[in-house]
C-alpha positions as YAML, in Angstrom:
chain: A
units: angstrom
residues:
- id: 1
  name: MET
  ca: [-0.03, -0.35, 0.00]
- id: 2
  name: LYS
  ca: [1.17, 3.52, -0.97]
- id: 3
  name: ILE
  ca: [2.39, 5.74, 1.86]
- id: 4
  name: HIS
  ca: [1.77, 9.56, 1.43]
- id: 5
  name: ASP
  ca: [1.23, 12.20, 3.73]
- id: 6
  name: GLN
  ca: [-1.41, 14.45, 2.85]
- id: 7
  name: PRO
  ca: [-5.06, 14.08, 1.63]
- id: 8
  name: VAL
  ca: [-5.51, 12.18, -1.94]
- id: 9
  name: GLU
  ca: [-8.65, 13.09, -4.21]
- id: 10
  name: ILE
  ca: [-9.67, 9.29, -5.40]
- id: 11
  name: GLU
  ca: [-12.20, 8.36, -8.54]
- id: 12
  name: HIS
  ca: [-11.82, 4.61, -7.84]
- id: 13
  name: LEU
  ca: [-11.21, 3.26, -4.98]
- id: 14
  name: ASN
  ca: [-9.32, -0.28, -5.58]
- id: 15
  name: ARG
  ca: [-8.40, -3.27, -3.07]
- id: 16
  name: ILE
  ca: [-4.71, -2.61, -0.69]
- id: 17
  name: ASN
  ca: [-4.14, -6.78, -0.72]
- id: 18
  name: GLU
  ca: [-2.63, -6.97, -4.63]
- id: 19
  name: TYR
  ca: [-2.19, -11.38, -4.44]
- id: 20
  name: GLY
  ca: [-6.37, -11.58, -3.12]
- id: 21
  name: PRO
  ca: [-9.54, -10.20, -1.51]
- id: 22
  name: ASP
  ca: [-8.92, -8.07, 1.40]
- id: 23
  name: ASP
  ca: [-9.90, -8.30, 4.61]
- id: 24
  name: LEU
  ca: [-12.86, -6.30, 5.01]
- id: 25
  name: PHE
  ca: [-14.65, -2.83, 4.15]
- id: 26
  name: ILE
  ca: [-16.34, -1.41, 7.44]
- id: 27
  name: CYS
  ca: [-18.98, 1.87, 6.79]
- id: 28
  name: CYS
  ca: [-22.17, 3.25, 7.87]
- id: 29
  name: ALA
  ca: [-25.45, 3.59, 6.15]
- id: 30
  name: GLY
  ca: [-27.01, 6.96, 6.93]
- id: 31
  name: PHE
  ca: [-29.65, 9.68, 5.76]
- id: 32
  name: GLU
  ca: [-26.47, 11.11, 3.62]
- id: 33
  name: ASP
  ca: [-25.83, 10.41, 0.23]
- id: 34
  name: ARG
  ca: [-22.39, 10.56, 0.61]
- id: 35
  name: CYS
  ca: [-22.75, 6.90, 2.39]
- id: 36
  name: ILE
  ca: [-22.69, 5.14, -0.75]
- id: 37
  name: SER
  ca: [-19.88, 7.30, -2.58]
- id: 38
  name: SER
  ca: [-17.15, 4.90, -1.90]
- id: 39
  name: ALA
  ca: [-19.18, 1.47, -2.52]
- id: 40
  name: ALA
  ca: [-20.08, 3.09, -5.55]
- id: 41
  name: LYS
  ca: [-15.92, 3.89, -7.03]
- id: 42
  name: MET
  ca: [-14.81, 0.67, -6.32]
- id: 43
  name: GLY
  ca: [-13.10, -0.26, -9.09]
- id: 44
  name: MET
  ca: [-14.08, -3.98, -10.76]
- id: 45
  name: ALA
  ca: [-11.29, -5.34, -9.23]
- id: 46
  name: PHE
  ca: [-12.32, -4.85, -5.54]
- id: 47
  name: ARG
  ca: [-13.30, -7.54, -4.04]
- id: 48
  name: ALA
  ca: [-13.06, -8.04, 0.33]
- id: 49
  name: ARG
  ca: [-13.89, -11.08, 2.38]
- id: 50
  name: PHE
  ca: [-16.12, -9.79, 4.41]
- id: 51
  name: SER
  ca: [-18.70, -6.24, 4.86]
- id: 52
  name: VAL
  ca: [-19.98, -4.89, 7.81]
- id: 53
  name: ILE
  ca: [-22.40, -1.85, 7.80]
- id: 54
  name: PHE
  ca: [-23.67, -0.18, 10.54]
- id: 55
  name: VAL
  ca: [-26.68, 1.52, 10.40]
- id: 56
  name: VAL
  ca: [-27.46, 4.51, 12.96]
- id: 57
  name: GLU
  ca: [-30.38, 4.69, 13.05]
- id: 58
  name: ASP
  ca: [-33.26, 7.97, 13.46]
- id: 59
  name: PRO
  ca: [-36.59, 8.05, 13.03]
- id: 60
  name: PHE
  ca: [-37.07, 11.85, 11.56]
- id: 61
  name: TYR
  ca: [-34.72, 10.01, 8.52]
- id: 62
  name: LYS
  ca: [-35.79, 6.08, 8.31]
- id: 63
  name: GLN
  ca: [-36.70, 6.37, 4.40]
- id: 64
  name: GLN
  ca: [-33.35, 7.97, 3.71]
- id: 65
  name: VAL
  ca: [-31.78, 5.42, 5.81]
- id: 66
  name: ASP
  ca: [-33.33, 2.39, 4.50]
- id: 67
  name: THR
  ca: [-32.69, 3.95, 1.37]
- id: 68
  name: ASN
  ca: [-28.82, 4.43, 1.15]
- id: 69
  name: LEU
  ca: [-28.64, 0.20, 3.19]
- id: 70
  name: PHE
  ca: [-30.78, -1.36, 0.40]
- id: 71
  name: LYS
  ca: [-27.91, 0.21, -2.16]
- id: 72
  name: LEU
  ca: [-24.80, -0.32, -0.30]
- id: 73
  name: GLN
  ca: [-26.19, -4.22, 0.28]
- id: 74
  name: ALA
  ca: [-26.66, -4.55, -3.19]
- id: 75
  name: GLU
  ca: [-23.30, -3.03, -4.12]
- id: 76
  name: LEU
  ca: [-21.08, -4.16, -1.43]
- id: 77
  name: GLY
  ca: [-23.12, -7.72, -2.61]
- id: 78
  name: ARG
  ca: [-21.22, -8.19, -5.69]
- id: 79
  name: ARG
  ca: [-17.86, -7.04, -4.05]
- id: 80
  name: THR
  ca: [-17.51, -9.33, -1.04]
- id: 81
  name: SER
  ca: [-17.16, -13.31, -1.08]
- id: 82
  name: GLU
  ca: [-18.15, -14.62, 2.16]
- id: 83
  name: GLY
  ca: [-20.79, -12.28, 3.81]
- id: 84
  name: VAL
  ca: [-22.35, -8.50, 4.89]
- id: 85
  name: PHE
  ca: [-23.03, -7.86, 8.64]
- id: 86
  name: VAL
  ca: [-25.53, -5.37, 9.29]
- id: 87
  name: ILE
  ca: [-24.66, -3.84, 12.74]
- id: 88
  name: ARG
  ca: [-27.95, -1.92, 14.03]
- id: 89
  name: CYS
  ca: [-27.48, 0.93, 16.47]
- id: 90
  name: GLN
  ca: [-28.70, 3.57, 18.08]
- id: 91
  name: ARG
  ca: [-27.37, 7.19, 17.94]
- id: 92
  name: ASP
  ca: [-26.37, 6.87, 22.28]
- id: 93
  name: ALA
  ca: [-25.23, 3.53, 21.83]
- id: 94
  name: PRO
  ca: [-22.38, 3.15, 19.76]
- id: 95
  name: THR
  ca: [-20.84, 0.89, 22.85]
- id: 96
  name: GLU
  ca: [-23.90, -1.89, 22.61]
- id: 97
  name: ALA
  ca: [-22.91, -1.22, 18.63]
- id: 98
  name: ILE
  ca: [-19.37, -1.95, 18.79]
- id: 99
  name: ASN
  ca: [-20.45, -4.80, 20.94]
- id: 100
  name: GLN
  ca: [-22.25, -6.64, 18.21]
- id: 101
  name: LEU
  ca: [-19.03, -6.12, 15.93]
- id: 102
  name: LYS
  ca: [-17.13, -8.54, 18.73]
- id: 103
  name: SER
  ca: [-20.39, -10.95, 18.41]
- id: 104
  name: VAL
  ca: [-18.99, -11.70, 14.76]
- id: 105
  name: TRP
  ca: [-15.13, -11.07, 14.97]
- id: 106
  name: SER
  ca: [-14.18, -14.67, 14.80]
- id: 107
  name: ARG
  ca: [-15.93, -14.58, 11.70]
- id: 108
  name: CYS
  ca: [-14.71, -11.98, 9.50]
- id: 109
  name: ARG
  ca: [-11.44, -11.16, 11.31]
- id: 110
  name: PRO
  ca: [-8.72, -10.86, 9.55]
- id: 111
  name: LYS
  ca: [-6.78, -13.90, 8.63]
- id: 112
  name: ASP
  ca: [-3.37, -12.05, 9.30]
- id: 113
  name: SER
  ca: [-3.59, -9.56, 12.60]
- id: 114
  name: ASP
  ca: [0.14, -8.16, 11.42]
- id: 115
  name: GLU
  ca: [-0.90, -7.17, 8.06]
- id: 116
  name: PRO
  ca: [-4.39, -6.53, 7.68]
- id: 117
  name: TYR
  ca: [-6.18, -5.53, 4.71]
- id: 118
  name: ILE
  ca: [-9.10, -3.16, 5.97]
- id: 119
  name: THR
  ca: [-10.67, 0.02, 4.91]
- id: 120
  name: ILE
  ca: [-13.36, 1.94, 6.91]
- id: 121
  name: ASP
  ca: [-15.50, 4.94, 5.19]
- id: 122
  name: ILE
  ca: [-15.64, 7.15, 8.02]
- id: 123
  name: SER
  ca: [-18.30, 9.39, 6.30]
- id: 124
  name: SER
  ca: [-21.33, 8.73, 7.86]
- id: 125
  name: PHE
  ca: [-20.38, 7.53, 11.06]
- id: 126
  name: THR
  ca: [-21.19, 9.90, 13.82]
- id: 127
  name: LYS
  ca: [-17.64, 10.91, 15.49]
- id: 128
  name: ILE
  ca: [-18.41, 8.74, 18.35]
- id: 129
  name: TYR
  ca: [-18.93, 6.33, 17.04]
- id: 130
  name: LEU
  ca: [-15.95, 6.96, 14.66]
- id: 131
  name: LEU
  ca: [-13.73, 6.58, 18.16]
- id: 132
  name: GLU
  ca: [-15.06, 3.20, 19.21]
- id: 133
  name: LEU
  ca: [-14.68, 1.70, 16.46]
- id: 134
  name: LEU
  ca: [-10.65, 3.04, 16.21]
- id: 135
  name: HIS
  ca: [-10.55, 2.18, 19.71]
- id: 136
  name: PHE
  ca: [-12.08, -1.75, 18.78]
- id: 137
  name: LEU
  ca: [-9.42, -2.47, 15.67]
- id: 138
  name: VAL
  ca: [-6.55, -0.73, 16.77]
- id: 139
  name: ALA
  ca: [-6.42, -0.61, 20.86]
- id: 140
  name: GLU
  ca: [-7.92, -3.49, 21.77]
- id: 141
  name: GLN
  ca: [-6.69, -5.68, 18.05]
- id: 142
  name: ASN
  ca: [-3.70, -4.14, 18.45]
- id: 143
  name: MET
  ca: [-4.19, -3.53, 14.33]
- id: 144
  name: GLY
  ca: [-2.40, -0.61, 13.35]
- id: 145
  name: ILE
  ca: [-4.33, 2.58, 11.33]
- id: 146
  name: PRO
  ca: [-6.98, 1.15, 8.70]
- id: 147
  name: ARG
  ca: [-7.44, 2.70, 5.55]
- id: 148
  name: LEU
  ca: [-9.53, 5.11, 5.90]
- id: 149
  name: ILE
  ca: [-11.32, 6.89, 2.91]
- id: 150
  name: HIS
  ca: [-13.81, 10.52, 3.66]
- id: 151
  name: THR
  ca: [-16.33, 11.89, 1.25]
- id: 152
  name: THR
  ca: [-16.93, 15.17, 1.30]
- id: 153
  name: GLN
  ca: [-19.58, 17.84, 1.67]
- id: 154
  name: ASN
  ca: [-20.98, 20.36, -0.35]
- id: 155
  name: TYR
  ca: [-23.45, 22.73, 0.99]
- id: 156
  name: ALA
  ca: [-23.87, 26.42, 1.91]
- id: 157
  name: PRO
  ca: [-22.95, 27.32, 5.89]
- id: 158
  name: THR
  ca: [-25.75, 26.98, 8.28]
- id: 159
  name: ARG
  ca: [-26.41, 24.83, 11.13]
- id: 160
  name: LEU
  ca: [-25.89, 21.02, 11.20]
- id: 161
  name: THR
  ca: [-27.72, 20.79, 14.19]
- id: 162
  name: ARG
  ca: [-29.89, 21.82, 16.50]
- id: 163
  name: GLY
  ca: [-30.25, 21.61, 20.63]
- id: 164
  name: VAL
  ca: [-28.06, 19.47, 22.70]
- id: 165
  name: GLU
  ca: [-29.27, 16.52, 24.78]
- id: 166
  name: GLN
  ca: [-26.76, 14.30, 26.85]
- id: 167
  name: ILE
  ca: [-23.07, 15.40, 27.57]
- id: 168
  name: THR
  ca: [-20.96, 12.46, 28.25]
- id: 169
  name: THR
  ca: [-17.58, 11.38, 28.41]
- id: 170
  name: VAL
  ca: [-16.66, 9.29, 25.30]
- id: 171
  name: PRO
  ca: [-16.31, 5.47, 26.54]
- id: 172
  name: ASN
  ca: [-13.06, 4.08, 26.60]
- id: 173
  name: PHE
  ca: [-11.37, 7.70, 26.55]
- id: 174
  name: PHE
  ca: [-12.41, 8.47, 30.41]
- id: 175
  name: GLY
  ca: [-8.47, 9.94, 30.99]
- id: 176
  name: SER
  ca: [-7.17, 9.72, 34.02]
- id: 177
  name: ILE
  ca: [-8.33, 13.60, 35.94]
- id: 178
  name: SER
  ca: [-6.16, 14.73, 38.37]
- id: 179
  name: LEU
  ca: [-8.13, 16.80, 41.38]
- id: 180
  name: GLU
  ca: [-4.99, 19.05, 41.58]
- id: 181
  name: LYS
  ca: [-4.23, 20.25, 38.25]
- id: 182
  name: ASP
  ca: [-6.61, 22.63, 36.34]
- id: 183
  name: THR
  ca: [-8.94, 21.89, 32.92]
- id: 184
  name: LEU
  ca: [-7.57, 23.29, 29.55]
- id: 185
  name: LEU
  ca: [-10.80, 22.37, 28.08]
- id: 186
  name: ILE
  ca: [-10.31, 22.27, 23.76]
- id: 187
  name: LEU
  ca: [-12.89, 22.28, 21.56]
- id: 188
  name: PHE
  ca: [-12.12, 21.48, 17.70]
- id: 189
  name: LEU
  ca: [-15.28, 23.70, 16.12]
- id: 190
  name: GLY
  ca: [-17.40, 23.75, 13.43]
- id: 191
  name: PHE
  ca: [-20.88, 24.28, 12.56]
- id: 192
  name: GLU
  ca: [-22.76, 22.97, 15.69]
- id: 193
  name: PRO
  ca: [-21.99, 25.48, 17.91]
- id: 194
  name: GLU
  ca: [-24.84, 24.82, 20.69]
- id: 195
  name: ARG
  ca: [-23.23, 21.29, 21.13]
- id: 196
  name: ALA
  ca: [-19.25, 23.02, 21.78]
- id: 197
  name: LEU
  ca: [-21.09, 25.30, 23.65]
- id: 198
  name: SER
  ca: [-22.84, 23.59, 26.52]
- id: 199
  name: VAL
  ca: [-19.59, 21.47, 26.75]
- id: 200
  name: TRP
  ca: [-17.64, 24.32, 27.67]
- id: 201
  name: LYS
  ca: [-20.27, 25.49, 30.07]
- id: 202
  name: HIS
  ca: [-20.62, 22.10, 31.87]
- id: 203
  name: PHE
  ca: [-16.44, 21.95, 32.49]
- id: 204
  name: ASN
  ca: [-16.39, 26.02, 33.10]
- id: 205
  name: PRO
  ca: [-12.67, 25.34, 32.38]
- id: 206
  name: ALA
  ca: [-9.49, 27.28, 33.42]
- id: 207
  name: ARG
  ca: [-8.23, 27.87, 29.93]
- id: 208
  name: THR
  ca: [-9.65, 26.97, 26.68]
- id: 209
  name: ILE
  ca: [-8.72, 26.21, 23.41]
- id: 210
  name: GLY
  ca: [-11.15, 26.45, 20.16]
- id: 211
  name: VAL
  ca: [-9.72, 25.00, 17.39]
- id: 212
  name: ILE
  ca: [-11.05, 26.74, 13.83]
- id: 213
  name: THR
  ca: [-10.28, 24.81, 11.11]
- id: 214
  name: SER
  ca: [-7.85, 26.71, 8.78]
- id: 215
  name: PRO
  ca: [-7.04, 27.06, 5.50]
- id: 216
  name: PRO
  ca: [-10.32, 25.71, 4.58]
- id: 217
  name: ARG
  ca: [-11.66, 22.79, 2.47]
- id: 218
  name: ASP
  ca: [-11.43, 23.70, -1.68]
- id: 219
  name: GLY
  ca: [-10.14, 27.34, -0.90]
- id: 220
  name: LYS
  ca: [-14.10, 28.26, 0.45]
- id: 221
  name: GLU
  ca: [-13.62, 31.24, 2.76]
- id: 222
  name: GLU
  ca: [-16.66, 31.47, 3.28]
- id: 223
  name: TYR
  ca: [-16.87, 28.72, 5.37]
- id: 224
  name: LEU
  ca: [-13.76, 29.61, 7.74]
- id: 225
  name: GLU
  ca: [-15.68, 33.25, 8.25]
- id: 226
  name: TYR
  ca: [-19.29, 30.98, 8.95]
- id: 227
  name: ALA
  ca: [-17.53, 29.04, 11.84]
- id: 228
  name: LYS
  ca: [-16.01, 32.54, 13.58]
- id: 229
  name: ARG
  ca: [-19.86, 34.11, 13.35]
- id: 230
  name: ASN
  ca: [-20.88, 30.40, 14.47]
- id: 231
  name: ASN
  ca: [-18.73, 30.33, 17.42]
- id: 232
  name: ALA
  ca: [-18.50, 33.97, 18.33]
- id: 233
  name: ARG
  ca: [-20.29, 33.66, 21.58]
- id: 234
  name: LEU
  ca: [-17.44, 30.99, 22.79]
- id: 235
  name: LEU
  ca: [-14.37, 32.72, 20.90]
- id: 236
  name: SER
  ca: [-15.49, 36.70, 22.12]
- id: 237
  name: LEU
  ca: [-14.55, 34.88, 26.02]
- id: 238
  name: PRO
  ca: [-11.55, 36.09, 27.55]
- id: 239
  name: SER
  ca: [-10.48, 32.64, 28.25]
- id: 240
  name: VAL
  ca: [-10.47, 31.36, 25.18]
- id: 241
  name: GLU
  ca: [-7.61, 31.28, 22.35]
- id: 242
  name: VAL
  ca: [-7.91, 30.06, 18.89]
- id: 243
  name: ARG
  ca: [-5.63, 27.92, 17.02]
- id: 244
  name: THR
  ca: [-6.04, 26.12, 13.17]
- id: 245
  name: VAL
  ca: [-5.59, 23.20, 12.05]
- id: 246
  name: PRO
  ca: [-6.35, 21.49, 8.43]
- id: 247
  name: PRO
  ca: [-10.14, 19.83, 7.67]
- id: 248
  name: ASP
  ca: [-8.87, 16.90, 6.42]
- id: 249
  name: ASP
  ca: [-5.19, 15.14, 7.68]
- id: 250
  name: PRO
  ca: [-5.49, 13.60, 11.05]
- id: 251
  name: TYR
  ca: [-1.92, 13.90, 12.08]
- id: 252
  name: ALA
  ca: [-2.15, 17.58, 11.86]
- id: 253
  name: ALA
  ca: [-4.50, 17.32, 14.15]
- id: 254
  name: ARG
  ca: [-2.36, 14.75, 16.32]
- id: 255
  name: ASN
  ca: [0.93, 17.12, 15.81]
- id: 256
  name: ALA
  ca: [-1.66, 20.27, 17.40]
- id: 257
  name: LEU
  ca: [-2.84, 18.46, 20.19]
- id: 258
  name: GLU
  ca: [0.39, 16.99, 20.89]
- id: 259
  name: GLY
  ca: [1.98, 20.58, 20.94]
- id: 260
  name: ILE
  ca: [-0.65, 21.91, 23.28]
- id: 261
  name: PHE
  ca: [0.36, 18.68, 25.53]
- id: 262
  name: GLN
  ca: [4.02, 19.62, 25.57]
- id: 263
  name: GLU
  ca: [3.08, 23.39, 27.08]
- id: 264
  name: VAL
  ca: [0.76, 21.78, 29.48]
- id: 265
  name: LYS
  ca: [1.22, 18.97, 30.48]
- id: 266
  name: ASP
  ca: [2.14, 19.79, 33.66]
- id: 267
  name: ALA
  ca: [-0.20, 22.25, 34.80]
- id: 268
  name: TYR
  ca: [-3.86, 20.53, 33.11]
- id: 269
  name: ASN
  ca: [-6.01, 18.20, 32.59]
- id: 270
  name: MET
  ca: [-6.45, 18.17, 28.65]
- id: 271
  name: VAL
  ca: [-10.01, 17.57, 28.02]
- id: 272
  name: ILE
  ca: [-11.36, 17.40, 24.31]
- id: 273
  name: GLY
  ca: [-14.21, 18.30, 22.66]
- id: 274
  name: PRO
  ca: [-14.67, 16.93, 19.15]
- id: 275
  name: PHE
  ca: [-16.77, 18.81, 16.86]
- id: 276
  name: GLY
  ca: [-14.77, 19.16, 13.95]
- id: 277
  name: THR
  ca: [-14.44, 17.70, 11.39]
- id: 278
  name: LYS
  ca: [-14.45, 13.59, 11.20]
- id: 279
  name: SER
  ca: [-11.06, 13.38, 9.90]
- id: 280
  name: GLN
  ca: [-10.23, 16.07, 12.60]
- id: 281
  name: THR
  ca: [-11.49, 13.19, 15.13]
- id: 282
  name: VAL
  ca: [-9.44, 10.50, 13.90]
- id: 283
  name: GLY
  ca: [-6.54, 13.14, 14.49]
- id: 284
  name: VAL
  ca: [-8.12, 13.18, 18.43]
- id: 285
  name: PHE
  ca: [-7.88, 8.73, 18.25]
- id: 286
  name: LEU
  ca: [-4.35, 9.17, 17.08]
- id: 287
  name: PHE
  ca: [-3.27, 11.77, 19.83]
- id: 288
  name: CYS
  ca: [-5.31, 10.10, 22.54]
- id: 289
  name: LEU
  ca: [-3.62, 6.31, 21.66]
- id: 290
  name: GLU
  ca: [-1.05, 8.07, 22.67]
- id: 291
  name: HIS
  ca: [-1.61, 10.17, 25.52]
- id: 292
  name: PRO
  ca: [-4.52, 7.89, 27.80]
- id: 293
  name: LYS
  ca: [-4.75, 10.50, 29.86]
- id: 294
  name: ALA
  ca: [-6.34, 12.68, 28.18]
- id: 295
  name: GLN
  ca: [-9.83, 13.21, 28.66]
- id: 296
  name: VAL
  ca: [-12.87, 12.96, 25.19]
- id: 297
  name: VAL
  ca: [-16.53, 14.22, 25.96]
- id: 298
  name: TYR
  ca: [-18.84, 14.79, 23.46]
- id: 299
  name: SER
  ca: [-22.37, 16.16, 23.71]
- id: 300
  name: PHE
  ca: [-25.26, 14.51, 21.45]
- id: 301
  name: PRO
  ca: [-28.24, 16.69, 19.13]
- id: 302
  name: SER
  ca: [-31.45, 17.18, 20.42]
- id: 303
  name: ASN
  ca: [-32.07, 16.78, 16.28]
- id: 304
  name: TYR
  ca: [-29.78, 16.97, 13.17]
- id: 305
  name: THR
  ca: [-31.49, 19.93, 10.57]
- id: 306
  name: ARG
  ca: [-32.24, 19.37, 7.05]
- id: 307
  name: SER
  ca: [-29.62, 20.71, 5.48]
- id: 308
  name: TYR
  ca: [-27.59, 17.32, 5.80]
- id: 309
  name: VAL
  ca: [-30.30, 15.46, 3.82]
- id: 310
  name: ASN
  ca: [-29.62, 18.54, 0.91]
- id: 311
  name: ARG
  ca: [-25.76, 18.56, 0.81]
- id: 312
  name: GLU
  ca: [-24.45, 16.56, -2.27]
- id: 313
  name: PRO
  ca: [-21.35, 14.27, -2.16]
- id: 314
  name: GLY
  ca: [-17.81, 15.79, -3.17]
- id: 315
  name: ALA
  ca: [-14.71, 14.57, -3.42]
- id: 316
  name: THR
  ca: [-12.99, 10.99, -2.04]
- id: 317
  name: LEU
  ca: [-10.39, 11.56, -0.19]
- id: 318
  name: LEU
  ca: [-7.55, 9.06, 0.73]
- id: 319
  name: LEU
  ca: [-6.59, 10.24, 4.36]
- id: 320
  name: PRO
  ca: [-3.35, 10.09, 5.21]
- id: 321
  name: MET
  ca: [-1.27, 7.21, 5.88]
- id: 322
  name: ALA
  ca: [1.90, 8.28, 7.01]
- id: 323
  name: PRO
  ca: [2.06, 8.36, 10.83]
- id: 324
  name: VAL
  ca: [4.38, 12.15, 9.87]
- id: 325
  name: PHE
  ca: [4.77, 12.96, 13.47]
- id: 326
  name: LYS
  ca: [6.66, 16.60, 14.45]
- id: 327
  name: THR
  ca: [9.95, 15.95, 16.79]
...
C-alpha cells in the first residue's frame, strides 16, 4: 500500500491486497447520499472477504437511511465473497454497536492481524462511533491504523444540528483526571455551536482553546468566516484562545494536540471536544492513543437539520497513511 502524507482525492477505490481480496470493508449507512459514494467508486477488481455496514437509526430520516442501506447491501454484495454483516444501533449507544461487532469478529477478523487489509469509510459515522470503532480495531485488537476514506460534501454554510440532548465522556476515553490540576478544554469547532458551548458551560474550564478549520477545504473562505461567526459567543470569551488545523489531515490535528500537550502537561488536565471534521476526530484518536490520560467529551444533538439531507457528495479523499509526527 502506497504511503502518503497528504489527503489524496480518488475516483476509483481499489483493494489494498494485490494478491487477493481485502479482509474487511466497514462503512455506515446514514441519511446522507455520501454514505454510498465509496462503494459506488469501487473498481472492478475490488474484492473483500467481508463487509460490515453500521446503521445508526434515526426515526426522522428512516426512509433515507433504509434506501441507502439497500444500495450499500446491493453494491457490497457484489464485492464481498464471504458475507455482509449489518449492525443496527441507536445514535447514543456506540458501545452496544461495538459489542455487536465483537459478536461476529471471530468470523470476519483479518487472517493476519500483523498485516490486516481493512478499509473504513468514515463519511457517515458519528464522531463518537468513529472513536469507538478505531479504539476497538487499533487499541483492543492491536492492529495498525486502517485505510481511511472520507467523502466530503458540497453545501452552503449552515447549522448542522439543533439543541443538546446529553453531555457524556466518550467510552474508552475517560482519561485520568487529577483533582490537583485545572482543566484545559480543547474544542474543535465547526457548524455546531450549541454542542460546543454546552460542553464549555459544563466544564467551566480555567483555560480553553478553540480549534478552527483553516485553511478551509477547497479554499472556500466563506466556510471559515461562517465557523467564526457561528462560534462567536465562545470565541469572544476572555479565557478562550484560537488555534487552526486543516480539515482533512488527521496527523496535523494530532500534531496540534501534541504541541498543546507539551505546553501544558504539568499544569492542566486535557479535555477534548471533537466538533470539527471527521478527519480531525481521527487525529483526536491518534493523540489519545499516545496520551491515554486525556479525556474526550461529546454532546449529543437534539436533532439534525434538513441541511444534512440537502447536501450533495463532494470529493472522496484517501486520508494520510504515514504517521508523520513532529518531533
